[in-house]
Amino acid sequence: MKQVLVIGGGPAGLTAAKALADMDAGVVLVEKSESLGGMARELTCKGLVECRNCGVCFAIDRAGEILREPNAEVLLLAEVVSAQKSEAKYAVKIKTSPRYVTDDCIGCGKCVEVCPVQGKAIFPPTGSGQPNMYWIDRSKCLHFKKAKCEMCASVCPTKAVDYEDRARNITRNADAIVYATGIAAIDACEISRLGCGTIEDVLSSVEVERILNEKGRLLRPSDGKPPKRIAVIQCVGSRNVKAGVEYCSKFCCKYATKISQLLLDTDPEINLDFYFMDLRTLYEPQDEFKQWAKTKKTVKLIRSMPATVTLGPNGKPVVRASGETDLEITETEYDLVMLSVGMRPQGTDSDLAKALGVAADKMGFAASRKELESQGVFLCGAVMGPMDIEETASRAIAAASRIAGQKEARP
Ligand SMILES: Cc1cc2nc3c(=O)[nH]c(=O)nc-3n(C[C@H](O)[C@H](O)[C@H](O)COP(=O)(O)OP(=O)(O)OC[C@H]3O[C@@H](n4cnc5c(N)ncnc54)[C@H](O)[C@@H]3O)c2cc1C
Ligand code: SF4
Ligand code: SF4
Ligand code: SF4
């Protein structure tokens, strides 16, 4: 049986792992965080009335499947320490950090209720991350400090808290490695002129996704009321030479248009102004969003990159923007502003990347796919370039097929 190591448990790594397991390969999936799903864990399903093909459920479903997959070993809170190549195989050393909660966890949340630490020291998985198993952050937990607290263990109905859990060093052999370390969303506060971090009701799209995913509806952070006037601002951080992100992140037009539609589904009376430079709905039937917007009296598409977002006299964010001709300057007050951020690749400048021969191109994305593949290292997902979940998944299946195809070719 061919053995494949998959690094990264986001949509790319999960899809590659599942496709490989279906092709009878043995898979070891290494994920550095506490759960599977990658960026998709924090994203919301955008289809309230009908499916909008946002792809988010796809990634979460793959996570559930891979956890049930007999051909796959999933290592969470895990990182590859070294990968030594000899003959056609890699000897891979992996270190896992202790979780302090065992597989017996049923995700009831009783432990969080009693934890006395401000901000808590025991947590559920991020967003929709799988498996639904809690974990303890040792650096915050009083058990490992002088206080010797054991409150979570005392209320846990399944005795799942294990303070004796230890780090483990694991060695596995691999015929091929899938490198799927993914993305980091751009921090909207890097672009300080748009009110991020200084105006409470200015949220990044990551925050909006997270709130919608957790609570099912968007409320103003300042007063908990549903916003009635919303501005969506595109290309925040992307296509910005100063910020070092010259490229279009490709998926933000897709998710922002779908979030806008979702918001109108939840409240058809919302007034929504959508500020954009270009509408790059690469993945959608052209003009679908524009056609939809035409049918909504309360939605306005404004071709402009706003200059600033400031706090207005009523304590609400005010967007200052020029019109398409630059002759007219508008100042419009909103209840809430969403800044649609793009992405940077993650994991292309690490020691692991160097050890595996993964090099970054001038934008920071993983490059040199062909040379790497002859060494048994397969790039996969958005670490290679901006792409949405659907494109990530189809490329992951293609990479898995190439690995399976190398079976006879490699010694
Ligand atoms: C705000 C926002 C909204 C979005 N909305 C949508 C949407 O609605 N629809 C859509 O199709 N796309 C959307 N996307 C894009 C989508 O998130 C990406 O297409 C997708 O996450 C790419 O998957 P990936 O597996 O390549 O990377 P990631 O999702 O980033 O997963 C990478 C995984 O690798 C892990 N990892 C990294 N380094 C290591 C390491 N050294 N060892 C072990 N593990 C490691 C990470 O912890 C992570 O779990 C959105 C993106 C953003 C920022
Ligand atoms: S031992 Fe105490 S401090 Fe630590 S996670 Fe449990 S309840 Fe919180
Ligand atoms: S109380 Fe126990 S079973 Fe419930 S979430 Fe916490 S660790 Fe898991
Ligand atoms: S996908 Fe849209 S919002 Fe994102 S960088 Fe490209 S043009 Fe801007």
Short mmCIF file of C-alpha atoms and ligand atoms in Angstrom, two decimals:
data_model
loop_
_atom_site.label_atom_id
_atom_site.label_comp_id
_atom_site.label_asym_id
_atom_site.label_seq_id
_atom_site.Cartn_x
_atom_site.Cartn_y
_atom_site.Cartn_z
CA MET A 1 0.00 0.00 0.00
CA LYS A 2 1.37 3.42 -0.96
CA GLN A 3 1.89 5.69 2.08
CA VAL A 4 1.29 9.41 1.72
CA LEU A 5 1.90 12.17 4.25
CA VAL A 6 -0.48 15.12 3.91
CA ILE A 7 0.61 18.37 5.59
CA GLY A 8 -2.36 20.65 6.27
CA GLY A 9 -5.95 19.74 7.16
CA GLY A 10 -7.76 22.48 5.19
CA PRO A 11 -9.99 21.91 2.13
CA ALA A 12 -6.91 21.04 0.00
CA GLY A 13 -5.29 18.53 2.37
CA LEU A 14 -8.64 16.97 3.29
CA THR A 15 -9.69 16.46 -0.32
CA ALA A 16 -6.30 15.05 -1.31
CA ALA A 17 -6.31 12.74 1.73
CA LYS A 18 -9.81 11.45 0.98
CA ALA A 19 -9.07 10.91 -2.72
CA LEU A 20 -5.86 9.04 -1.83
CA ALA A 21 -7.60 6.87 0.76
CA ASP A 22 -10.28 6.07 -1.86
CA MET A 23 -7.44 4.98 -4.17
CA ASP A 24 -6.27 2.58 -1.43
CA ALA A 25 -3.29 4.63 -0.25
CA GLY A 26 -2.48 4.82 3.46
CA VAL A 27 -2.66 8.46 4.57
CA VAL A 28 -1.14 10.28 7.54
CA LEU A 29 -2.71 13.74 7.83
CA VAL A 30 -0.75 16.25 9.94
CA GLU A 31 -2.63 19.37 11.07
CA LYS A 32 -1.00 21.94 13.31
CA SER A 33 -4.20 23.29 14.88
CA GLU A 34 -6.67 21.48 17.15
CA SER A 35 -9.17 20.60 14.40
CA LEU A 36 -9.68 19.93 10.70
CA GLY A 37 -11.24 22.28 8.16
CA GLY A 38 -8.61 25.03 7.71
CA MET A 39 -10.00 28.46 6.86
CA ALA A 40 -13.38 26.87 6.08
CA ARG A 41 -13.96 26.23 9.81
CA GLU A 42 -14.59 29.94 10.26
CA LEU A 43 -16.76 30.45 7.19
CA THR A 44 -20.53 30.46 7.02
CA CYS A 45 -22.84 28.55 4.72
CA LYS A 46 -24.21 31.27 2.45
CA GLY A 47 -27.35 29.45 1.35
CA LEU A 48 -30.21 30.27 3.69
CA VAL A 49 -33.04 29.86 1.18
CA GLU A 50 -31.23 27.73 -1.39
CA CYS A 51 -27.65 26.48 -1.85
CA ARG A 52 -25.41 29.23 -3.26
CA ASN A 53 -22.49 26.91 -4.04
CA CYS A 54 -20.11 28.67 -1.67
CA GLY A 55 -18.33 25.35 -1.04
CA VAL A 56 -18.00 25.74 2.73
CA CYS A 57 -20.03 22.64 3.65
CA PHE A 58 -17.91 20.62 1.22
CA ALA A 59 -14.78 21.19 3.31
CA ILE A 60 -16.50 20.40 6.61
CA ASP A 61 -18.03 17.21 5.16
CA ARG A 62 -14.56 16.08 3.99
CA ALA A 63 -13.26 16.59 7.54
CA GLY A 64 -15.96 14.29 8.93
CA GLU A 65 -15.24 11.68 6.24
CA ILE A 66 -11.49 11.63 6.81
CA LEU A 67 -12.01 11.14 10.57
CA ARG A 68 -14.06 8.02 9.78
CA GLU A 69 -11.69 6.79 7.06
CA PRO A 70 -9.95 3.50 8.01
CA ASN A 71 -7.00 4.21 5.65
CA ALA A 72 -6.24 7.56 7.28
CA GLU A 73 -4.42 8.47 10.49
CA VAL A 74 -5.20 12.04 11.61
CA LEU A 75 -2.69 13.82 13.84
CA LEU A 76 -3.92 17.11 15.34
CA LEU A 77 -1.84 19.72 17.20
CA ALA A 78 0.95 18.14 15.15
CA GLU A 79 3.88 19.39 13.14
CA VAL A 80 6.48 17.76 10.95
CA VAL A 81 9.87 18.14 12.59
CA SER A 82 11.97 16.61 9.80
CA ALA A 83 11.61 14.64 6.58
CA GLN A 84 14.68 12.67 5.50
CA LYS A 85 14.69 11.17 2.03
CA SER A 86 16.46 7.87 1.38
CA GLU A 87 15.88 5.79 -1.76
CA ALA A 88 12.30 6.55 -2.77
CA LYS A 89 10.92 7.05 0.73
CA TYR A 90 10.76 9.83 3.28
CA ALA A 91 11.32 9.07 6.97
CA VAL A 92 9.17 11.73 8.63
CA LYS A 93 9.41 12.79 12.26
CA ILE A 94 6.25 14.38 13.67
CA LYS A 95 5.71 15.99 17.05
CA THR A 96 2.23 16.19 18.55
CA SER A 97 1.41 18.55 21.44
CA PRO A 98 -0.78 17.36 24.32
CA ARG A 99 -4.49 18.18 24.07
CA TYR A 100 -5.29 17.28 27.71
CA VAL A 101 -8.73 16.07 26.53
CA THR A 102 -9.23 12.53 25.22
CA ASP A 103 -11.44 11.01 22.50
CA ASP A 104 -14.08 10.45 25.18
CA CYS A 105 -15.05 14.14 24.96
CA ILE A 106 -18.67 14.50 23.84
CA GLY A 107 -18.47 18.27 23.33
CA CYS A 108 -21.04 19.10 26.04
CA GLY A 109 -19.26 22.34 27.05
CA LYS A 110 -19.73 21.86 30.82
CA CYS A 111 -15.98 22.35 31.36
CA VAL A 112 -16.02 25.81 29.77
CA GLU A 113 -18.85 26.94 32.05
CA VAL A 114 -16.84 26.21 35.20
CA CYS A 115 -13.37 27.25 34.05
CA PRO A 116 -12.44 30.23 36.29
CA VAL A 117 -9.86 31.72 33.91
CA GLN A 118 -10.82 35.02 32.29
CA GLY A 119 -11.21 34.24 28.58
CA LYS A 120 -11.13 30.50 29.55
CA ALA A 121 -8.34 27.92 29.35
CA ILE A 122 -10.37 25.06 27.84
CA PHE A 123 -11.90 25.52 24.39
CA PRO A 124 -14.13 23.92 21.77
CA PRO A 125 -12.64 23.49 18.28
CA THR A 126 -12.59 26.65 16.14
CA GLY A 127 -15.93 27.32 14.36
CA SER A 128 -17.17 24.22 12.54
CA GLY A 129 -13.81 22.43 13.02
CA GLN A 130 -13.87 18.64 13.36
CA PRO A 131 -13.71 16.59 15.56
CA ASN A 132 -15.93 18.27 18.15
CA MET A 133 -13.35 17.65 20.88
CA TYR A 134 -12.29 20.30 23.37
CA TRP A 135 -8.67 21.13 24.30
CA ILE A 136 -6.76 22.89 27.07
CA ASP A 137 -4.29 25.71 26.49
CA ARG A 138 -1.59 24.83 29.02
CA SER A 139 -0.17 28.35 29.10
CA LYS A 140 -3.50 29.65 30.51
CA CYS A 141 -4.66 26.68 32.57
CA LEU A 142 -4.42 27.05 36.38
CA HIS A 143 -3.86 23.31 36.84
CA PHE A 144 -0.33 23.76 35.53
CA LYS A 145 0.26 26.81 37.70
CA LYS A 146 0.30 27.06 41.47
CA ALA A 147 -3.52 26.95 41.77
CA LYS A 148 -3.73 23.26 40.72
CA CYS A 149 -7.33 23.77 39.56
CA GLU A 150 -9.25 20.63 38.49
CA MET A 151 -12.71 22.11 38.02
CA CYS A 152 -13.17 20.99 34.42
CA ALA A 153 -12.18 17.42 35.27
CA SER A 154 -14.62 17.36 38.18
CA VAL A 155 -17.66 18.29 36.01
CA CYS A 156 -16.74 16.30 32.90
CA PRO A 157 -19.41 13.56 32.51
CA THR A 158 -17.11 11.27 30.49
CA LYS A 159 -13.86 11.77 32.46
CA ALA A 160 -12.26 13.10 29.26
CA VAL A 161 -9.88 15.60 30.89
CA ASP A 162 -6.38 14.12 31.14
CA TYR A 163 -3.78 16.38 32.75
CA GLU A 164 -1.17 13.64 32.26
CA ASP A 165 -1.34 13.88 28.45
CA ARG A 166 2.16 14.33 26.97
CA ALA A 167 3.81 15.47 23.74
CA ARG A 168 4.59 12.54 21.44
CA ASN A 169 7.30 11.98 18.86
CA ILE A 170 6.09 9.84 15.98
CA THR A 171 7.94 8.50 12.95
CA ARG A 172 6.20 7.50 9.72
CA ASN A 173 7.46 6.51 6.29
CA ALA A 174 5.99 8.16 3.22
CA ASP A 175 6.30 7.48 -0.51
CA ALA A 176 4.94 10.93 -1.26
CA ILE A 177 4.18 14.16 0.58
CA VAL A 178 1.27 16.53 -0.09
CA TYR A 179 2.14 20.09 0.90
CA ALA A 180 -1.13 21.97 1.60
CA THR A 181 -0.31 24.63 4.20
CA GLY A 182 -2.85 27.10 2.79
CA ILE A 183 -3.44 30.73 3.56
CA ALA A 184 -3.59 33.45 6.16
CA ALA A 185 -6.33 36.03 5.70
CA ILE A 186 -4.99 39.58 5.38
CA ASP A 187 -5.43 41.59 8.58
CA ALA A 188 -7.86 44.40 7.64
CA CYS A 189 -6.20 46.65 10.24
CA GLU A 190 -3.08 46.80 8.04
CA ILE A 191 -5.13 49.30 6.00
CA SER A 192 -5.68 51.79 8.81
CA ARG A 193 -7.61 54.41 6.78
CA LEU A 194 -10.69 52.14 6.66
CA GLY A 195 -11.48 52.22 10.38
CA CYS A 196 -10.49 48.66 11.30
CA GLY A 197 -9.60 48.37 14.98
CA THR A 198 -10.69 51.94 15.75
CA ILE A 199 -14.42 51.93 14.86
CA GLU A 200 -16.44 49.20 16.57
CA ASP A 201 -18.92 48.69 13.75
CA VAL A 202 -16.26 48.23 11.08
CA LEU A 203 -15.67 44.47 10.73
CA SER A 204 -13.38 42.45 8.51
CA SER A 205 -15.04 39.82 6.35
CA VAL A 206 -13.38 37.14 8.51
CA GLU A 207 -15.22 38.53 11.55
CA VAL A 208 -18.51 38.73 9.63
CA GLU A 209 -18.10 35.12 8.43
CA ARG A 210 -17.33 34.00 11.99
CA ILE A 211 -20.35 35.81 13.49
CA LEU A 212 -22.72 34.47 10.83
CA ASN A 213 -21.29 30.96 11.26
CA GLU A 214 -21.65 31.02 15.05
CA LYS A 215 -24.83 33.04 15.54
CA GLY A 216 -26.69 32.77 12.22
CA ARG A 217 -27.25 36.54 12.00
CA LEU A 218 -25.23 39.73 11.96
CA LEU A 219 -25.68 42.22 14.80
CA ARG A 220 -23.87 45.53 15.36
CA PRO A 221 -21.03 45.01 17.86
CA SER A 222 -21.70 48.43 19.43
CA ASP A 223 -25.33 47.90 20.50
CA GLY A 224 -26.31 44.35 19.48
CA LYS A 225 -28.96 45.67 17.08
CA PRO A 226 -29.45 44.33 13.53
CA PRO A 227 -27.77 46.73 11.05
CA LYS A 228 -30.15 48.32 8.52
CA ARG A 229 -27.56 50.17 6.39
CA ILE A 230 -24.48 48.17 5.45
CA ALA A 231 -21.43 49.01 3.30
CA VAL A 232 -19.32 46.24 1.78
CA ILE A 233 -15.85 47.36 0.63
CA GLN A 234 -13.93 45.10 -1.77
CA CYS A 235 -10.19 44.62 -2.41
CA VAL A 236 -9.12 45.42 1.18
CA GLY A 237 -5.44 44.52 1.27
CA SER A 238 -5.42 42.83 -2.14
CA ARG A 239 -4.27 44.59 -5.32
CA ASN A 240 -2.29 46.89 -3.10
CA VAL A 241 1.36 47.30 -4.01
CA LYS A 242 2.11 49.14 -0.75
CA ALA A 243 0.83 46.21 1.32
CA GLY A 244 2.95 43.83 -0.77
CA VAL A 245 -0.15 42.01 -2.06
CA GLU A 246 -0.14 42.99 -5.70
CA TYR A 247 -2.38 40.18 -6.83
CA CYS A 248 -6.15 39.73 -6.87
CA SER A 249 -7.13 37.22 -4.17
CA LYS A 250 -9.73 35.84 -6.56
CA PHE A 251 -12.22 34.46 -4.04
CA CYS A 252 -13.24 37.64 -2.14
CA CYS A 253 -15.65 38.85 -4.82
CA LYS A 254 -17.25 35.40 -4.67
CA TYR A 255 -17.75 35.29 -0.91
CA ALA A 256 -18.65 38.99 -0.54
CA THR A 257 -21.40 38.81 -3.17
CA LYS A 258 -22.78 35.68 -1.51
CA ILE A 259 -22.61 37.24 1.98
CA SER A 260 -24.48 40.27 0.60
CA GLN A 261 -27.18 37.98 -0.78
CA LEU A 262 -27.35 36.09 2.51
CA LEU A 263 -27.77 39.33 4.47
CA LEU A 264 -30.68 40.34 2.23
CA ASP A 265 -32.17 36.85 2.69
CA THR A 266 -32.14 37.34 6.46
CA ASP A 267 -33.60 40.86 6.23
CA PRO A 268 -34.95 42.05 2.83
CA GLU A 269 -35.12 45.63 4.13
CA ILE A 270 -31.37 46.03 4.58
CA ASN A 271 -29.87 48.84 2.47
CA LEU A 272 -26.58 47.52 1.15
CA ASP A 273 -23.97 49.53 -0.77
CA PHE A 274 -21.34 47.38 -2.46
CA TYR A 275 -18.11 49.31 -3.22
CA PHE A 276 -15.88 47.56 -5.76
CA MET A 277 -13.16 48.24 -8.33
CA ASP A 278 -13.85 45.18 -10.51
CA LEU A 279 -16.35 42.45 -9.91
CA ARG A 280 -14.26 39.32 -10.43
CA THR A 281 -16.88 36.64 -10.28
CA LEU A 282 -14.52 34.22 -12.00
CA TYR A 283 -16.23 31.23 -10.54
CA GLU A 284 -19.80 32.31 -11.22
CA PRO A 285 -21.98 32.70 -14.28
CA GLN A 286 -21.01 36.21 -15.43
CA ASP A 287 -23.12 39.04 -14.10
CA GLU A 288 -25.25 36.83 -11.84
CA PHE A 289 -24.71 39.15 -8.88
CA LYS A 290 -25.30 42.25 -10.99
CA GLN A 291 -28.59 40.79 -12.23
CA TRP A 292 -29.60 39.89 -8.68
CA ALA A 293 -28.73 43.41 -7.45
CA LYS A 294 -30.93 44.93 -10.18
CA THR A 295 -33.92 43.11 -8.72
CA LYS A 296 -33.29 44.57 -5.25
CA LYS A 297 -34.33 48.17 -4.69
CA THR A 298 -32.18 48.46 -1.56
CA VAL A 299 -28.88 47.23 -3.10
CA LYS A 300 -26.51 49.63 -4.85
CA LEU A 301 -23.31 48.65 -6.70
CA ILE A 302 -20.82 51.53 -6.52
CA ARG A 303 -17.67 51.37 -8.65
CA SER A 304 -15.25 53.06 -6.27
CA MET A 305 -12.51 52.30 -3.74
CA PRO A 306 -13.45 54.39 -0.68
CA ALA A 307 -10.78 56.79 0.58
CA THR A 308 -11.58 56.58 4.30
CA VAL A 309 -13.97 55.24 6.90
CA THR A 310 -14.28 57.59 9.88
CA LEU A 311 -16.50 57.87 12.93
CA GLY A 312 -19.41 60.20 12.16
CA PRO A 313 -21.21 62.57 14.56
CA ASN A 314 -23.89 59.93 15.28
CA GLY A 315 -21.26 57.42 16.41
CA LYS A 316 -21.62 55.46 13.16
CA PRO A 317 -19.02 54.73 10.46
CA VAL A 318 -18.97 57.17 7.54
CA VAL A 319 -17.59 56.05 4.17
CA ARG A 320 -15.97 58.73 2.03
CA ALA A 321 -15.74 57.78 -1.62
CA SER A 322 -15.47 59.32 -5.05
CA GLY A 323 -17.87 58.49 -7.84
CA GLU A 324 -16.76 56.80 -11.06
CA THR A 325 -15.78 60.15 -12.60
CA ASP A 326 -13.93 61.40 -9.47
CA LEU A 327 -15.97 64.62 -9.76
CA GLU A 328 -18.37 63.78 -7.01
CA ILE A 329 -17.27 62.96 -3.43
CA THR A 330 -19.84 61.24 -1.22
CA GLU A 331 -19.92 60.77 2.54
CA THR A 332 -22.40 58.12 3.62
CA GLU A 333 -23.23 56.94 7.11
CA TYR A 334 -23.77 53.22 7.77
CA ASP A 335 -24.75 51.01 10.70
CA LEU A 336 -22.02 48.54 9.79
CA VAL A 337 -19.12 48.30 7.32
CA MET A 338 -17.60 45.01 6.11
CA LEU A 339 -14.04 45.06 4.76
CA SER A 340 -13.53 42.19 2.31
CA VAL A 341 -10.00 40.90 2.84
CA GLY A 342 -7.92 38.69 0.62
CA MET A 343 -5.10 36.30 1.47
CA ARG A 344 -1.41 35.64 1.73
CA PRO A 345 0.11 32.18 1.32
CA GLN A 346 1.21 30.43 4.51
CA GLY A 347 4.18 28.12 5.07
CA THR A 348 6.38 28.91 2.08
CA ASP A 349 9.19 30.48 4.10
CA SER A 350 9.42 27.85 6.85
CA ASP A 351 12.31 25.48 7.61
CA LEU A 352 10.03 22.62 6.59
CA ALA A 353 9.41 24.23 3.18
CA LYS A 354 13.17 24.59 2.69
CA ALA A 355 13.83 21.01 3.77
CA LEU A 356 11.27 19.73 1.24
CA GLY A 357 12.52 22.00 -1.54
CA VAL A 358 9.36 24.13 -1.59
CA ALA A 359 10.41 27.54 -2.89
CA ALA A 360 8.38 30.75 -2.91
CA ASP A 361 7.79 32.76 -6.09
CA LYS A 362 8.00 36.56 -6.01
CA MET A 363 4.48 36.84 -4.59
CA GLY A 364 5.27 34.32 -1.82
CA PHE A 365 3.32 31.39 -3.31
CA ALA A 366 4.79 27.89 -3.50
CA ALA A 367 6.42 27.36 -6.88
CA SER A 368 8.30 24.77 -8.97
CA ARG A 369 5.63 22.09 -8.98
CA LYS A 370 7.17 19.82 -11.63
CA GLU A 371 10.66 19.61 -10.08
CA LEU A 372 9.15 18.88 -6.67
CA GLU A 373 6.90 16.14 -7.95
CA SER A 374 9.86 14.18 -9.25
CA GLN A 375 11.07 14.23 -5.62
CA GLY A 376 7.69 12.99 -4.38
CA VAL A 377 6.48 16.37 -3.00
CA PHE A 378 3.09 17.55 -4.32
CA LEU A 379 1.83 21.10 -3.81
CA CYS A 380 -1.85 21.47 -3.25
CA GLY A 381 -4.44 24.22 -2.62
CA ALA A 382 -4.20 27.95 -2.03
CA VAL A 383 -0.54 27.82 -0.96
CA MET A 384 0.08 27.65 -4.75
CA GLY A 385 -2.00 30.73 -5.58
CA PRO A 386 -5.35 32.32 -4.75
CA MET A 387 -8.19 29.86 -5.25
CA ASP A 388 -11.60 29.12 -3.79
CA ILE A 389 -12.66 25.86 -2.15
CA GLU A 390 -14.02 24.33 -5.36
CA GLU A 391 -10.83 24.98 -7.35
CA THR A 392 -8.76 23.85 -4.36
CA ALA A 393 -10.68 20.59 -4.25
CA SER A 394 -10.41 19.84 -7.95
CA ARG A 395 -6.67 20.54 -7.92
CA ALA A 396 -6.30 18.34 -4.83
CA ILE A 397 -8.00 15.44 -6.62
CA ALA A 398 -5.69 16.00 -9.60
CA ALA A 399 -2.63 15.94 -7.29
CA ALA A 400 -3.89 12.74 -5.63
CA SER A 401 -4.29 11.12 -9.06
CA ARG A 402 -0.73 12.12 -10.02
CA ILE A 403 0.55 10.53 -6.81
CA ALA A 404 -1.35 7.34 -7.55
CA GLY A 405 0.00 7.46 -11.11
CA GLN A 406 3.60 7.63 -9.84
CA LYS A 407 3.19 4.20 -8.25
CA GLU A 408 4.95 2.24 -10.94
CA ALA A 409 7.18 5.05 -12.20
CA ARG A 410 9.12 5.55 -8.94
CA PRO A 411 11.53 2.87 -7.58
C1 LIG B 1 -12.86 35.75 4.66
C2 LIG B 1 -12.78 34.60 3.71
C3 LIG B 1 -13.95 34.05 3.23
C4 LIG B 1 -13.90 33.01 2.29
N1 LIG B 1 -15.07 32.50 1.81
C5 LIG B 1 -15.05 31.53 0.88
C6 LIG B 1 -16.25 31.00 0.32
O1 LIG B 1 -17.35 31.37 0.72
N2 LIG B 1 -16.14 30.04 -0.63
C7 LIG B 1 -14.94 29.58 -1.08
O2 LIG B 1 -14.91 28.73 -1.96
N3 LIG B 1 -13.78 30.04 -0.56
C8 LIG B 1 -13.81 31.01 0.40
N4 LIG B 1 -12.62 31.47 0.94
C9 LIG B 1 -11.36 30.88 0.44
C10 LIG B 1 -11.05 29.54 1.15
O3 LIG B 1 -10.85 29.84 2.52
C11 LIG B 1 -9.81 28.91 0.53
O4 LIG B 1 -10.09 28.62 -0.83
C12 LIG B 1 -9.46 27.57 1.21
O5 LIG B 1 -9.44 27.72 2.61
C13 LIG B 1 -8.12 27.05 0.72
O6 LIG B 1 -7.91 25.80 1.31
P1 LIG B 1 -6.44 25.27 1.69
O7 LIG B 1 -6.62 23.91 2.24
O8 LIG B 1 -5.53 25.45 0.55
O9 LIG B 1 -5.92 26.28 2.84
P2 LIG B 1 -6.42 26.50 4.35
O10 LIG B 1 -7.89 26.53 4.43
O11 LIG B 1 -5.67 27.70 4.81
O12 LIG B 1 -5.89 25.22 5.15
C14 LIG B 1 -4.53 25.01 5.42
C15 LIG B 1 -4.40 24.15 6.67
O13 LIG B 1 -3.03 23.78 6.85
C16 LIG B 1 -2.68 23.91 8.23
N5 LIG B 1 -1.23 24.12 8.28
C17 LIG B 1 -0.52 25.20 7.86
N6 LIG B 1 0.79 24.99 8.04
C18 LIG B 1 0.92 23.74 8.59
C19 LIG B 1 2.04 22.97 9.01
N7 LIG B 1 3.29 23.40 8.88
N8 LIG B 1 1.81 21.74 9.54
C20 LIG B 1 0.53 21.28 9.67
N9 LIG B 1 -0.55 21.98 9.30
C21 LIG B 1 -0.37 23.18 8.75
C22 LIG B 1 -3.49 25.11 8.70
O14 LIG B 1 -3.63 25.09 10.12
C23 LIG B 1 -4.82 24.87 7.96
O15 LIG B 1 -5.67 24.02 8.70
C24 LIG B 1 -12.64 32.49 1.86
C25 LIG B 1 -11.46 33.01 2.40
C26 LIG B 1 -11.51 34.06 3.31
C27 LIG B 1 -10.22 34.63 3.84
S1 SF4 B 2 -8.10 22.96 35.18
FE1 SF4 B 2 -9.21 24.79 35.82
S2 SF4 B 2 -8.16 26.47 34.76
FE2 SF4 B 2 -7.53 24.60 33.73
S3 SF4 B 2 -9.00 24.40 32.04
FE3 SF4 B 2 -9.81 23.20 33.77
S4 SF4 B 2 -11.19 24.60 34.82
FE4 SF4 B 2 -9.87 25.87 33.49
S1 SF4 B 3 -16.98 18.56 29.99
FE1 SF4 B 3 -15.79 16.84 29.24
S2 SF4 B 3 -17.07 15.93 27.60
FE2 SF4 B 3 -17.89 17.98 28.04
S3 SF4 B 3 -16.84 19.30 26.50
FE3 SF4 B 3 -15.62 19.38 28.41
S4 SF4 B 3 -14.07 17.79 28.15
FE4 SF4 B 3 -15.66 17.39 26.64
S1 SF4 B 4 -11.52 38.89 -5.92
FE1 SF4 B 4 -12.55 40.88 -6.03
S2 SF4 B 4 -12.31 41.76 -3.95
FE2 SF4 B 4 -10.83 40.11 -4.15
S3 SF4 B 4 -8.95 41.15 -4.80
FE3 SF4 B 4 -9.99 40.38 -6.65
S4 SF4 B 4 -11.23 42.08 -7.38
FE4 SF4 B 4 -10.64 42.54 -5.24
#
